[in-house]
PDB file of C-alpha atoms in Angstrom:
ATOM      1  CA  THR I   1      10.727  13.339   0.884  1.00  0.00           C
ATOM      2  CA  ALA I   2      12.213  12.387   4.251  1.00  0.00           C
ATOM      3  CA  CYS I   3      11.486   8.852   5.380  1.00  0.00           C
ATOM      4  CA  SER I   4      10.885   8.504   9.087  1.00  0.00           C
ATOM      5  CA  THR I   5       9.456   6.058  11.601  1.00  0.00           C
ATOM      6  CA  ALA I   6       8.069   8.912  13.697  1.00  0.00           C
ATOM      7  CA  VAL I   7       4.407   8.530  14.608  1.00  0.00           C
ATOM      8  CA  GLY I   8       2.451  11.196  12.736  1.00  0.00           C
ATOM      9  CA  ALA I   9       5.293  11.915  10.284  1.00  0.00           C
ATOM     10  CA  THR I  10       4.081  14.308   7.606  1.00  0.00           C
ATOM     11  CA  THR I  11       6.778  13.432   5.053  1.00  0.00           C
ATOM     12  CA  VAL I  12       5.705   9.841   4.387  1.00  0.00           C
ATOM     13  CA  GLY I  13       3.024   8.510   2.025  1.00  0.00           C
ATOM     14  CA  LEU I  14       1.155   6.545   4.683  1.00  0.00           C
ATOM     15  CA  ASP I  15       1.925   7.205   8.301  1.00  0.00           C
ATOM     16  CA  HIS I  16       0.663   4.627  10.744  1.00  0.00           C
ATOM     17  CA  SER I  17       1.777   3.660  14.217  1.00  0.00           C
ATOM     18  CA  TRP I  18       1.507  -0.142  13.729  1.00  0.00           C
ATOM     19  CA  VAL I  19       1.520  -1.315  10.087  1.00  0.00           C
ATOM     20  CA  GLY I  20       0.630  -4.867  11.103  1.00  0.00           C
ATOM     21  CA  ASP I  21      -2.943  -3.559  11.494  1.00  0.00           C
ATOM     22  CA  VAL I  22      -3.213  -1.846   8.094  1.00  0.00           C
ATOM     23  CA  VAL I  23      -5.262  -3.149   5.174  1.00  0.00           C
ATOM     24  CA  LEU I  24      -5.033  -1.147   1.938  1.00  0.00           C
ATOM     25  CA  LYS I  25      -7.396  -1.870  -0.962  1.00  0.00           C
ATOM     26  CA  LEU I  26      -7.650  -0.318  -4.403  1.00  0.00           C
ATOM     27  CA  THR I  27     -10.899  -0.359  -6.406  1.00  0.00           C
ATOM     28  CA  SER I  28     -10.980   0.338 -10.144  1.00  0.00           C
ATOM     29  CA  PRO I  29     -13.637   2.372 -11.967  1.00  0.00           C
ATOM     30  CA  GLY I  30     -15.059  -0.990 -13.111  1.00  0.00           C
ATOM     31  CA  GLY I  31     -15.566  -2.132  -9.507  1.00  0.00           C
ATOM     32  CA  THR I  32     -12.687  -4.623  -9.221  1.00  0.00           C
ATOM     33  CA  THR I  33     -11.038  -4.507  -5.786  1.00  0.00           C
ATOM     34  CA  VAL I  34      -7.517  -5.733  -5.099  1.00  0.00           C
ATOM     35  CA  THR I  35      -6.075  -5.890  -1.579  1.00  0.00           C
ATOM     36  CA  LEU I  36      -2.592  -4.411  -1.894  1.00  0.00           C
ATOM     37  CA  ILE I  37      -1.500  -4.602   1.745  1.00  0.00           C
ATOM     38  CA  ASP I  38      -3.055  -7.001   4.242  1.00  0.00           C
ATOM     39  CA  GLN I  39      -1.446  -6.514   7.636  1.00  0.00           C
ATOM     40  CA  ALA I  40       2.116  -6.299   6.248  1.00  0.00           C
ATOM     41  CA  GLY I  41       4.437  -8.520   8.235  1.00  0.00           C
ATOM     42  CA  GLY I  42       1.558  -9.888  10.287  1.00  0.00           C
ATOM     43  CA  ALA I  43      -0.507  -8.509  13.151  1.00  0.00           C
ATOM     44  CA  LEU I  44       2.558  -8.269  15.415  1.00  0.00           C
ATOM     45  CA  ASN I  45       4.473  -5.948  13.037  1.00  0.00           C
ATOM     46  CA  SER I  46       4.875  -2.782  15.101  1.00  0.00           C
ATOM     47  CA  GLY I  47       6.872  -0.940  12.404  1.00  0.00           C
ATOM     48  CA  ASN I  48       5.767   2.547  11.428  1.00  0.00           C
ATOM     49  CA  ASN I  49       5.133   4.206   8.077  1.00  0.00           C
ATOM     50  CA  PHE I  50       5.265   3.549   4.346  1.00  0.00           C
ATOM     51  CA  CYS I  51       7.545   6.006   2.565  1.00  0.00           C
ATOM     52  CA  GLN I  52       8.199   5.972  -1.171  1.00  0.00           C
ATOM     53  CA  THR I  53       6.802   2.437  -1.205  1.00  0.00           C
ATOM     54  CA  VAL I  54       6.150   1.054  -4.667  1.00  0.00           C
ATOM     55  CA  LEU I  55       3.876  -1.955  -5.152  1.00  0.00           C
ATOM     56  CA  ASP I  56       4.668  -3.814  -8.374  1.00  0.00           C
ATOM     57  CA  ASP I  57       3.883  -7.403  -9.383  1.00  0.00           C
ATOM     58  CA  SER I  58       7.541  -7.824 -10.359  1.00  0.00           C
ATOM     59  CA  GLY I  59       8.934  -6.667  -7.009  1.00  0.00           C
ATOM     60  CA  ALA I  60      11.701  -8.846  -5.550  1.00  0.00           C
ATOM     61  CA  SER I  61       9.937  -9.454  -2.229  1.00  0.00           C
ATOM     62  CA  SER I  62       6.392  -9.259  -0.910  1.00  0.00           C
ATOM     63  CA  ILE I  63       5.135  -6.360   1.204  1.00  0.00           C
ATOM     64  CA  GLN I  64       3.607  -9.106   3.345  1.00  0.00           C
ATOM     65  CA  THR I  65       7.044 -10.270   4.566  1.00  0.00           C
ATOM     66  CA  VAL I  66       8.404  -6.986   5.945  1.00  0.00           C
ATOM     67  CA  THR I  67       9.436  -6.807   9.598  1.00  0.00           C
ATOM     68  CA  SER I  68       9.440  -3.941  12.082  1.00  0.00           C
ATOM     69  CA  ALA I  69      13.224  -3.705  11.633  1.00  0.00           C
ATOM     70  CA  ASP I  70      12.591  -2.708   7.978  1.00  0.00           C
ATOM     71  CA  ALA I  71      10.621   0.436   8.950  1.00  0.00           C
ATOM     72  CA  PRO I  72      10.006   2.868   7.439  1.00  0.00           C
ATOM     73  CA  PHE I  73       8.974   0.654   4.537  1.00  0.00           C
ATOM     74  CA  THR I  74      10.733   2.039   1.461  1.00  0.00           C
ATOM     75  CA  GLY I  75      11.398   0.435  -1.913  1.00  0.00           C
ATOM     76  CA  THR I  76       9.616  -1.814  -4.380  1.00  0.00           C
ATOM     77  CA  PHE I  77       7.564  -4.791  -3.177  1.00  0.00           C
ATOM     78  CA  ARG I  78       5.022  -7.209  -4.610  1.00  0.00           C
ATOM     79  CA  PRO I  79       1.539  -6.390  -3.304  1.00  0.00           C
ATOM     80  CA  ALA I  80      -0.447  -8.854  -1.176  1.00  0.00           C
ATOM     81  CA  ASN I  81      -2.514  -9.681  -4.278  1.00  0.00           C
ATOM     82  CA  PRO I  82      -1.382  -9.119  -7.872  1.00  0.00           C
ATOM     83  CA  LEU I  83      -2.139  -5.845  -9.603  1.00  0.00           C
ATOM     84  CA  SER I  84      -2.736  -7.988 -12.681  1.00  0.00           C
ATOM     85  CA  GLY I  85      -6.223  -8.405 -11.206  1.00  0.00           C
ATOM     86  CA  PHE I  86      -6.943  -5.122 -13.007  1.00  0.00           C
ATOM     87  CA  SER I  87      -5.834  -6.439 -16.414  1.00  0.00           C
ATOM     88  CA  GLY I  88      -8.191  -5.567 -19.231  1.00  0.00           C
ATOM     89  CA  GLU I  89      -9.874  -2.720 -17.348  1.00  0.00           C
ATOM     90  CA  THR I  90      -9.949   0.902 -18.389  1.00  0.00           C
ATOM     91  CA  GLY I  91      -7.871   3.374 -16.423  1.00  0.00           C
ATOM     92  CA  ASP I  92     -10.406   6.142 -17.066  1.00  0.00           C
ATOM     93  CA  GLY I  93     -12.642   7.057 -14.157  1.00  0.00           C
ATOM     94  CA  THR I  94     -12.498   7.215 -10.402  1.00  0.00           C
ATOM     95  CA  TRP I  95     -10.152   4.881  -8.525  1.00  0.00           C
ATOM     96  CA  VAL I  96     -10.813   4.438  -4.805  1.00  0.00           C
ATOM     97  CA  VAL I  97      -8.166   3.796  -2.160  1.00  0.00           C
ATOM     98  CA  ASN I  98      -9.437   2.336   1.113  1.00  0.00           C
ATOM     99  CA  VAL I  99      -7.153   2.139   4.138  1.00  0.00           C
ATOM    100  CA  SER I 100      -8.397   0.505   7.314  1.00  0.00           C
ATOM    101  CA  ASP I 101      -6.939  -0.299  10.702  1.00  0.00           C
ATOM    102  CA  ASN I 102      -7.870  -3.638  12.239  1.00  0.00           C
ATOM    103  CA  ALA I 103      -7.102  -2.689  15.849  1.00  0.00           C
ATOM    104  CA  SER I 104      -7.744   0.048  18.378  1.00  0.00           C
ATOM    105  CA  PHE I 105      -5.455   2.768  19.707  1.00  0.00           C
ATOM    106  CA  ASP I 106      -3.451   3.350  16.531  1.00  0.00           C
ATOM    107  CA  THR I 107      -3.289   6.456  14.393  1.00  0.00           C
ATOM    108  CA  GLY I 108      -2.457   7.136  10.786  1.00  0.00           C
ATOM    109  CA  SER I 109      -3.062   9.184   7.672  1.00  0.00           C
ATOM    110  CA  LEU I 110      -2.833   8.568   3.958  1.00  0.00           C
ATOM    111  CA  ARG I 111      -0.810  11.582   2.846  1.00  0.00           C
ATOM    112  CA  ALA I 112       0.229  10.642  -0.701  1.00  0.00           C
ATOM    113  CA  PHE I 113      -0.785   7.950  -3.174  1.00  0.00           C
ATOM    114  CA  THR I 114       0.099   7.731  -6.846  1.00  0.00           C
ATOM    115  CA  LEU I 115      -1.352   5.338  -9.388  1.00  0.00           C
ATOM    116  CA  GLU I 116       0.717   4.641 -12.503  1.00  0.00           C
ATOM    117  CA  LEU I 117      -1.071   2.745 -15.252  1.00  0.00           C
ATOM    118  CA  ALA I 118       1.015   0.837 -17.768  1.00  0.00           C
ATOM    119  CA  GLY I 119       0.763  -1.949 -20.252  1.00  0.00           C
ATOM    120  CA  PHE I 120      -1.503  -0.387 -22.872  1.00  0.00           C
ATOM    121  CA  THR I 121      -0.342  -0.775 -26.447  1.00  0.00           C
ATOM    122  CA  CYS I 122      -1.847   1.243 -29.273  1.00  0.00           C
ATOM    123  CA  ALA I 123      -2.725  -0.645 -32.432  1.00  0.00           C
ATOM    124  CA  PRO I 124      -0.982   0.621 -35.612  1.00  0.00           C
TER     125      PRO I 124
END
């Protein structure tokens, strides 16, 4: 609810002390994996925290181009790889979110993650 750049913030979706190290992947029940965030802004991006961050293929800018001055990262962005990679798959089943840190000495927690499935049309 309250976006913050504080390390360890409990009010953000993903708190992390150096987002340039974060890789976030989503795997469908069918086994397809899409990398949604791949070291956003590059390895030197020292910005903290994702808060109310929406990843949508139609976002105006890519999550990959954020800078530390943009922190906390709030708004709608295109993911590192298109969510359309899941096209044609069922939404039923277990989805897996994997968050990894590619460096030492950083801390973080995935506190909230929501998956909204759209695009299905029922036949008359």
